[in-house]
Coordinates of C-alpha atoms and ligand atoms in Angstrom, one line a residue:
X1 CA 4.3 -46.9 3.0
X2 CA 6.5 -44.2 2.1
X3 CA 5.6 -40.5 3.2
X4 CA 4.9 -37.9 0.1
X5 CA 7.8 -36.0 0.5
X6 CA 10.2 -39.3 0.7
X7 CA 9.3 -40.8 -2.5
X8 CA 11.8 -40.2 -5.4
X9 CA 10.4 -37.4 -7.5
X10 CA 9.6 -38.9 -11.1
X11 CA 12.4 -38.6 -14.1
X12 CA 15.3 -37.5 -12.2
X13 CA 15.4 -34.0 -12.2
X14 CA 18.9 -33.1 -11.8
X15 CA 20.2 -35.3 -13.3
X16 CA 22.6 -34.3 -16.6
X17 CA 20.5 -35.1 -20.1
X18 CA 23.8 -36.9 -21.6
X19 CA 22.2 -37.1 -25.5
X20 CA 22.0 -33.3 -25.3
X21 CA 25.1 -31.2 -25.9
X22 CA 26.0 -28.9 -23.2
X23 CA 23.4 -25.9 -24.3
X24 CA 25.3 -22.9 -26.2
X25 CA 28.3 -23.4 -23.7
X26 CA 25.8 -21.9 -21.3
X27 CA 25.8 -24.9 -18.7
X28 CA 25.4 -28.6 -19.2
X29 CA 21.6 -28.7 -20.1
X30 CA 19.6 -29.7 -17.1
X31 CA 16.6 -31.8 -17.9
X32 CA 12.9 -30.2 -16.5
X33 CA 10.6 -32.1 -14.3
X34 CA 7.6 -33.0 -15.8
X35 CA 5.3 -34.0 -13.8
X36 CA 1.6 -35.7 -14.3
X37 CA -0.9 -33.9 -13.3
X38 CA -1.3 -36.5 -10.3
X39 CA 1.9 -36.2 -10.1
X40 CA 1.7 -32.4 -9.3
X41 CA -1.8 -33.2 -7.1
X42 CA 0.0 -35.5 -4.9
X43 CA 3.0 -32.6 -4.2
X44 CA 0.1 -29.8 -4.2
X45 CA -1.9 -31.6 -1.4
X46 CA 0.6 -33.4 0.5
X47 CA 0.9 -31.2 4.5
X48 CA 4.6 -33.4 4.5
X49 CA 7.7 -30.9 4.6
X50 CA 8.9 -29.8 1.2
X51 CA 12.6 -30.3 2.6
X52 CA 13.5 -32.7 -0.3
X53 CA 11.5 -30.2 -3.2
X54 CA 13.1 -27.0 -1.9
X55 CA 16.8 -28.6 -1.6
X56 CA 16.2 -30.1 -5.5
X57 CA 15.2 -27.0 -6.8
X58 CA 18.1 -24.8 -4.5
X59 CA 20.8 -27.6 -6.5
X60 CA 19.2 -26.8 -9.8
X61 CA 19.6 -23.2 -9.4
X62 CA 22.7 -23.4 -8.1
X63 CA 24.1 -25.3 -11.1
X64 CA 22.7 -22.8 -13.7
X65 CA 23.0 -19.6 -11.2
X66 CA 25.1 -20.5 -9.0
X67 CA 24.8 -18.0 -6.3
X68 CA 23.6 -15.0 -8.1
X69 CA 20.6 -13.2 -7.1
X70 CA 19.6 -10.5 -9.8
X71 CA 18.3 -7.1 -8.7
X72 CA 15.5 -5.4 -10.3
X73 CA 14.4 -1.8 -9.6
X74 CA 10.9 -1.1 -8.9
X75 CA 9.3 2.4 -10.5
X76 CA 5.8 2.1 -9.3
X77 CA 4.6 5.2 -11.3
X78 CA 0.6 5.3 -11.5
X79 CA -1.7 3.6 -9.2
X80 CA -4.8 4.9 -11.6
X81 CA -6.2 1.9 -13.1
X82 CA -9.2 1.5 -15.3
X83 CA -9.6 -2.5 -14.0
X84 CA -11.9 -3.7 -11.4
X85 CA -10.0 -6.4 -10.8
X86 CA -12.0 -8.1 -7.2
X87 CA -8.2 -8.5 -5.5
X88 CA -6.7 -5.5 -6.0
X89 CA -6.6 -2.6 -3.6
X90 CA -6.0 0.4 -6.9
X91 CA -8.9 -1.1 -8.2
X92 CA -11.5 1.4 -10.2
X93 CA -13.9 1.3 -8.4
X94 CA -12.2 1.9 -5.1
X95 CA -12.8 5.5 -4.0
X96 CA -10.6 5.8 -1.0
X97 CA -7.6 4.9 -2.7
X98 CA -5.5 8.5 -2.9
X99 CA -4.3 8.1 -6.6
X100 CA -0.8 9.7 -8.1
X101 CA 1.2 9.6 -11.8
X102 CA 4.7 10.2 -11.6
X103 CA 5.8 12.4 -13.8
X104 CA 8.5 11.8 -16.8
X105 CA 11.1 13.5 -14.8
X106 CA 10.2 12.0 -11.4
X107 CA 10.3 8.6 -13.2
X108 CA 14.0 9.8 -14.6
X109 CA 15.1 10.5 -11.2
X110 CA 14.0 7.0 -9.8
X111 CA 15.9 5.7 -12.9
X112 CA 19.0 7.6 -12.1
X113 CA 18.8 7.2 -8.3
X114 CA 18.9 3.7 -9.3
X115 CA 21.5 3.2 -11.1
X116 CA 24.1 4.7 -8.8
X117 CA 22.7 2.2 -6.3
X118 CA 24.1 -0.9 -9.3
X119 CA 20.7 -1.5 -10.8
X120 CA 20.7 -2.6 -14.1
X121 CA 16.8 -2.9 -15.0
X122 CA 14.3 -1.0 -14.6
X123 CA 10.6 -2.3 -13.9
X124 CA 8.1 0.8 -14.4
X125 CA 5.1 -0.7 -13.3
X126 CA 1.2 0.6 -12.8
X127 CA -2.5 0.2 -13.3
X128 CA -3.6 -0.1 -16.7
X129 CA -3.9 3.9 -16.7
X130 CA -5.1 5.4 -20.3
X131 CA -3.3 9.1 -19.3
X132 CA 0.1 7.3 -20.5
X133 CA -1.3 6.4 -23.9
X134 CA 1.7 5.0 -26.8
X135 CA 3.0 9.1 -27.4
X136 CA 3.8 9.6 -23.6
X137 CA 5.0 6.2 -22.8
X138 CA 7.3 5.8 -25.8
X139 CA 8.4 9.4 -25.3
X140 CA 9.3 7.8 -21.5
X141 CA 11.1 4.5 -22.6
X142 CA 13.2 6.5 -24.9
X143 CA 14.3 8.8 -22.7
X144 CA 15.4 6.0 -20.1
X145 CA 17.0 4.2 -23.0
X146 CA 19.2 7.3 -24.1
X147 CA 20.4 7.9 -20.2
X148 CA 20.9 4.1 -20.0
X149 CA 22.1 2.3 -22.4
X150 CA 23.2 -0.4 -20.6
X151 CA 20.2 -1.4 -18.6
X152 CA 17.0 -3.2 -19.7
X153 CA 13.6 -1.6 -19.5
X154 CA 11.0 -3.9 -18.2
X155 CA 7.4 -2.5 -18.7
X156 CA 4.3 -3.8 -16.1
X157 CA 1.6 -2.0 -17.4
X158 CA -1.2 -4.7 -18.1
X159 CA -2.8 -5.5 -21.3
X160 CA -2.4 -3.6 -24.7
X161 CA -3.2 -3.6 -28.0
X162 CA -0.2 -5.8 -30.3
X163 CA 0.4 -2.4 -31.8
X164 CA 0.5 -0.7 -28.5
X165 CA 3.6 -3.7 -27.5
X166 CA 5.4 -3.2 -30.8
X167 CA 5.3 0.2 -30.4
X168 CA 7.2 0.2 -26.8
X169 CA 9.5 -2.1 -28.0
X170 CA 10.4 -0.6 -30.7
X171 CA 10.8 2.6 -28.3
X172 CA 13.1 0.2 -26.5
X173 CA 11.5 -1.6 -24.0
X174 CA 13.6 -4.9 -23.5
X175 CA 10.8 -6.9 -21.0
X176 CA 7.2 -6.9 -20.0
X177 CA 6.0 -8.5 -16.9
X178 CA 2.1 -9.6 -17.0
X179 CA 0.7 -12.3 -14.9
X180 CA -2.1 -14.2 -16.4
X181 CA -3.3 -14.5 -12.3
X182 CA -5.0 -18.2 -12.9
X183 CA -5.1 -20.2 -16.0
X184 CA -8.4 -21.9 -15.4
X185 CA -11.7 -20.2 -17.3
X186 CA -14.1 -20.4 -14.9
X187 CA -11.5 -19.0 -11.6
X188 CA -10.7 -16.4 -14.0
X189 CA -14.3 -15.0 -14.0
X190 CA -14.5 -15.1 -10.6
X191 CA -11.7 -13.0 -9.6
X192 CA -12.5 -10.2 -12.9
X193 CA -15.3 -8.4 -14.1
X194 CA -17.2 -9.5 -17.3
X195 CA -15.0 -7.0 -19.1
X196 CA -11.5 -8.8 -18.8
X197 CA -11.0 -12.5 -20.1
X198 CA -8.6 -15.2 -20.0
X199 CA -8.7 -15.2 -23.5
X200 CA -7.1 -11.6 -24.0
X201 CA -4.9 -12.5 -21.6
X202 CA -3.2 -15.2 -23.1
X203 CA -3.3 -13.5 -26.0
X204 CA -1.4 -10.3 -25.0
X205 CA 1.2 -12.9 -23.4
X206 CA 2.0 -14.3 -26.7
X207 CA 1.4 -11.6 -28.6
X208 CA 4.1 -10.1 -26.1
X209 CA 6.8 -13.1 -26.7
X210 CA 6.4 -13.0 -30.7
X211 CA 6.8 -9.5 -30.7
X212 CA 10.5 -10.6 -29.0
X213 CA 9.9 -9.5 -25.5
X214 CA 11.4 -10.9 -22.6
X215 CA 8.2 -12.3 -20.9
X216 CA 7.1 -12.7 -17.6
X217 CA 4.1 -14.3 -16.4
X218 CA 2.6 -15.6 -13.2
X219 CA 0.0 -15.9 -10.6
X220 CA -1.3 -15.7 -7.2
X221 CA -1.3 -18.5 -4.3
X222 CA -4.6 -19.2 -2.5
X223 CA -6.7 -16.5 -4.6
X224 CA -10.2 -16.7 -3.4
X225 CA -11.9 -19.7 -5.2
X226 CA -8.6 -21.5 -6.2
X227 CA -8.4 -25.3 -6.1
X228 CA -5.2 -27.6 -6.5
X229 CA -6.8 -28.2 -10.3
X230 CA -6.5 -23.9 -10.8
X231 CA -2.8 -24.4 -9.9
X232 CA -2.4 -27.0 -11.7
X233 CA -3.7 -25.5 -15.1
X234 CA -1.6 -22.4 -14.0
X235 CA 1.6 -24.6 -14.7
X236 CA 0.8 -26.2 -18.0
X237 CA -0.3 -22.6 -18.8
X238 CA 3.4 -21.6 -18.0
X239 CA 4.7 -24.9 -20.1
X240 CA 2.8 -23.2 -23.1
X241 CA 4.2 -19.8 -22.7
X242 CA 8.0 -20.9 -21.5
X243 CA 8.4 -17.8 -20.1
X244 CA 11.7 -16.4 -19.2
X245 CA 10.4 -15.0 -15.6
X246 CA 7.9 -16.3 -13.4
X247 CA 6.4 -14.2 -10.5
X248 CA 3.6 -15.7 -7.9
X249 CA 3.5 -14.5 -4.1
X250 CA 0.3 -15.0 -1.7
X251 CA -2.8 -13.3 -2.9
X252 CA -3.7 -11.0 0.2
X253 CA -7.0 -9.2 1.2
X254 CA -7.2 -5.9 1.1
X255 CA -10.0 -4.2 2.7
X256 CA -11.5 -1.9 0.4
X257 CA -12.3 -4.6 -2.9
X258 CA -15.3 -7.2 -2.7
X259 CA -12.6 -9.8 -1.1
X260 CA -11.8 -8.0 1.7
X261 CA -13.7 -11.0 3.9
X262 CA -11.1 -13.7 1.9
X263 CA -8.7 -15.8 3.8
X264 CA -4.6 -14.6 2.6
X265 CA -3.2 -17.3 0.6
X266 CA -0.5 -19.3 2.2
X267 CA 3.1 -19.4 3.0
X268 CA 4.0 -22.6 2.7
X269 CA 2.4 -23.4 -0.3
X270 CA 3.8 -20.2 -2.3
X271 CA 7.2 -21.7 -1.7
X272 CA 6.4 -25.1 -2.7
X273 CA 5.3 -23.2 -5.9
X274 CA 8.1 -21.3 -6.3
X275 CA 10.2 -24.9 -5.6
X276 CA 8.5 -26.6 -8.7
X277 CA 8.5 -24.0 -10.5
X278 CA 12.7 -23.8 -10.3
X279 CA 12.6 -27.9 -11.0
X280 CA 9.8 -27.5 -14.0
X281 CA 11.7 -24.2 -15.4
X282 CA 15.4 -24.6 -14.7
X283 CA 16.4 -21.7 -16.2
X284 CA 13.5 -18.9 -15.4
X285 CA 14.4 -16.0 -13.7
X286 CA 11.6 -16.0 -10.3
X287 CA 11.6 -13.4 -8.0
X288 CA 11.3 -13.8 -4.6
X289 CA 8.7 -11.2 -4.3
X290 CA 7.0 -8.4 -2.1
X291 CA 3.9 -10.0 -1.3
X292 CA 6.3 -12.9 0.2
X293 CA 8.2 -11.0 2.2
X294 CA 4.9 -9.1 3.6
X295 CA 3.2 -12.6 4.5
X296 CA 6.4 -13.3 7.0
X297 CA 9.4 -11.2 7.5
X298 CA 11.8 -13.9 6.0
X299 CA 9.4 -15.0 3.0
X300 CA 12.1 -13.5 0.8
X301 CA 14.8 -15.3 2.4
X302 CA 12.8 -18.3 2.6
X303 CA 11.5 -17.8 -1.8
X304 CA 15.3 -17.6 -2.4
X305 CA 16.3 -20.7 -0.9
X306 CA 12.9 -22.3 -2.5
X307 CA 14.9 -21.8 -5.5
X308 CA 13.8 -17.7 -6.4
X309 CA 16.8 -16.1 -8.1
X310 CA 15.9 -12.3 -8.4
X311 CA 14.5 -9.8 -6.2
X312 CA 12.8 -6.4 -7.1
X313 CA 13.2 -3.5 -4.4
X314 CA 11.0 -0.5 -4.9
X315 CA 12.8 2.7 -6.3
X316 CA 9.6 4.6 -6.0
X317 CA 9.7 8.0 -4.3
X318 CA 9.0 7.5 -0.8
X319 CA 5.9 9.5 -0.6
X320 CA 4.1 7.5 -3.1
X321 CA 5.0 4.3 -1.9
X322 CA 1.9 3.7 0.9
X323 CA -0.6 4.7 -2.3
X324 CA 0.5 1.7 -4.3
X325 CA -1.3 -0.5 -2.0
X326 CA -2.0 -3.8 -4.2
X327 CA -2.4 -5.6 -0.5
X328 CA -2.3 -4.6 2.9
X329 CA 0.7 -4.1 5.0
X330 CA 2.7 -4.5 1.7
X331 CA 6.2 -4.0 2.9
X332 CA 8.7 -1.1 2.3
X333 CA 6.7 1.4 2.2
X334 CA 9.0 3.8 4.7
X335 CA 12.4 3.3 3.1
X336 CA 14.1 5.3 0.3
X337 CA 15.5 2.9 -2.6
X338 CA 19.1 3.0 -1.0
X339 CA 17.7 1.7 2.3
X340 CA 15.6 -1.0 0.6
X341 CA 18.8 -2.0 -1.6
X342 CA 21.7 -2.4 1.8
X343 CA 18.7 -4.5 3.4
X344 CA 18.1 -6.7 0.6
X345 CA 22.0 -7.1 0.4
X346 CA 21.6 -8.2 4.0
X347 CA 18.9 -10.6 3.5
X348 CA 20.3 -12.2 0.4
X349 CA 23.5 -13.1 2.5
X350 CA 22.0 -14.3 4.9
X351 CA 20.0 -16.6 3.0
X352 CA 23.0 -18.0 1.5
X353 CA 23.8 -15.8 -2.0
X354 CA 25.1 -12.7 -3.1
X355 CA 23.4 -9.7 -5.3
X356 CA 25.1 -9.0 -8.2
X357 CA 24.3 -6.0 -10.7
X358 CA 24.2 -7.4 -14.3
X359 CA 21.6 -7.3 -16.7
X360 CA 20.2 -10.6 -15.6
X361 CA 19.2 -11.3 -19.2
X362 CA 17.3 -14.5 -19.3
X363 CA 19.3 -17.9 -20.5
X364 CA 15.9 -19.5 -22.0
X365 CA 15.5 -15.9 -23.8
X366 CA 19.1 -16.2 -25.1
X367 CA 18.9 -19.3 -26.6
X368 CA 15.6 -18.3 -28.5
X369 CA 17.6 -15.8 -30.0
X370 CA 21.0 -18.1 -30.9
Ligands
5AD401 N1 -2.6 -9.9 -3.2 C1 -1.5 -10.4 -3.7 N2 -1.1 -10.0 -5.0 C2 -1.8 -9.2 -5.6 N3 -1.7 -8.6 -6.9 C3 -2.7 -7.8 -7.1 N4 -3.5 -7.7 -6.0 C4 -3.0 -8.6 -5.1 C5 -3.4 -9.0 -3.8 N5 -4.5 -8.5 -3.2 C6 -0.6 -9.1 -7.8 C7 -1.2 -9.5 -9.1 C8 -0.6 -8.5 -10.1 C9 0.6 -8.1 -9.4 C10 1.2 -6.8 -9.8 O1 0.2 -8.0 -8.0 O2 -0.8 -10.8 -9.4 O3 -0.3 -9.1 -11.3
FES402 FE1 12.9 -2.5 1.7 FE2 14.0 -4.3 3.3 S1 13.8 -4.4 1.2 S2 13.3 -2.3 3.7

């Protein structure tokens, strides 16, 4: 009568695949967990301590990272969005949110800022806002790319045309973050107008990794109308897409959206994600993110020893920062970048790694490309 959390997790995930040769002298390949699907309903459900998940998935990123925790820097630069997305605070059709664009210079400044503080990519993220259309955006990537060379651009800007993608990258954008938010039909409808589908989703995701895109997808914990089966659709979603970053925090209620009676998502279950995640995609990058670190003050710490391997200060300018309110009480909002990035230097010690400024290209990405 073994507890949950004491029964040997199914085909040995750390153990060394011997029949495969040690992957493009990267590391010695590491096989993923693959779980059933009551496999993953048993983990998903079970109240037992995830002492045994977190420690697998803290060996398994150890072996491929090792210590390392990458830095990303965060250029919030619009919070307009044409979306009516039910979760979001920058919503359309929420009137009381004091909107802002950052110019092209402003953005430039964040970018420079940045980079004397060691970062190495740049994440400009915003609401899907049609004022940047493909002229001003590319006209933005380029610029960043002639100033800095040696960084990646990562672009968090929702769903475009395949033209509109090819068109960035071929300005030079090296990444694009978009989180598909739940992989099952019927949740997806119930968090998003009539006007946005799954379908277009997942199609901008793939149409985002042909193009040759470093992609990043994800979802939210404990969304409003979520069950274990949403979750575990979210992961075979992920197997589909083998993504090279993964991003999921806590959904949290904001007041001014049609959710604003929802329950937050939880804690503990976001890091049991983020552990399964690490064991199921060995060699993602997975950020321990904001909205973790604004459900407890040592979420972040906690995501990174869950198995997270990247975190993503904001480089915003201060005095935007309180607009770009996804959630409430998102964190950070008072602190200039150089603030943000001695306290996440801090944190990451303390939890047991050490920040370093390289690129942070993805492995899985680099092996696509060998
Ligand atoms: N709580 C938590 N996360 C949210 N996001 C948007 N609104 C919320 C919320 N209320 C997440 C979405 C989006 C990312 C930028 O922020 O997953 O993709
Ligand atoms: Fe911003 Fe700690 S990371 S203040």
């Amino acid at each position: 009568n073994m507890r949950n959390s004491d029964k040997p997790l199914s085909n040995s995930i750390t153990e060394t695949n011997v029949s495969e040769p040690p992957s493009k002298k990267n590391d010695a390949f590491i096989k993923k967990f693959e779980p059933s699907d009551t496999e993953l309903k048993d983990i998903l459900e079970s109240s037992d301590s995830d002492t045994e998940l977190k420690a697998k998935a803290d060996a398994v990123r150890r072996r491929i990272f090792g210590d390392k925790v990458y830095i990303r820097g965060l250029i919030e630069f619009t919070n307009y969005c044409k979306n009516d997305c039910f979760y979001c605070g920058i919503r359309h059709g929420n009137n009381k949110s004091h909107r802002y664009r950052l110019s092209k210079e402003q953005i430039l400044d964040c970018c420079r800022d940045g980079y004397g503080l060691g970062f190495r990519t740049f994440v400009l993220q915003g609401g899907e806002d049609e004022y940047y259309n493909d002229e001003i955006m590319c006209d933005i990537i380029s610029s960043i790319r002639s100033e800095s060379p040696d960084c990646a651009i990562t672009l968090s800007i929702g769903e475009k045309s395949r033209e509109t993608y090819k068109a960035f990258f071929d300005a030079s954008a090296n990444r694009y973050l978009l989180r598909h938010e739940t992989a099952d039909y019927d949740h997806y409808s119930k968090l998003h107008p009539r006007n946005m589908s799954l379908e277009n989703r997942k199609r901008c995701l793939f149409d985002i990794k042909e193009i040759g895109y470093q992609v990043g997808s994800g979802f939210m914990v404990g969304s409003p109308f979520q069950t274990t089966e949403c979750l575990i659709e979210d992961l075979r979603f992920l197997q589909q897409l083998d993504p090279d970053m993964i991003g999921i925090g806590p959904y949290l209620t904001h007041r001014d959206t049609p959710f604003k009676n929802q329950k937050n998502g939880s804690l503990d279950l976001t890091l049991k994600l983020v552990a399964l995640l690490r064991l199921m995609f060995p060699y993602a990058l997975i950020p321990s993110t904001t909205a973790l670190g604004t459900i407890a003050p040592n979420g972040r710490e906690l995501g990174l020893k869950a198995g997270a391997n990247v975190v993503m200060p904001n480089l915003s300018p201060t005095d935007v920062r309180k607009d770009y309110e996804l959630y409430e009480n998102k964190i950070c909002t008072g602190e200039e970048a150089a603030q943000c990035r001695g306290c996440l230097e801090q944190r990451v010690k303390s939890a047991g790694y050490r920040i370093v400024t390289d690129i942070g290209d993805s492995p899985n990405f680099k092996n696509r490309r060998i």
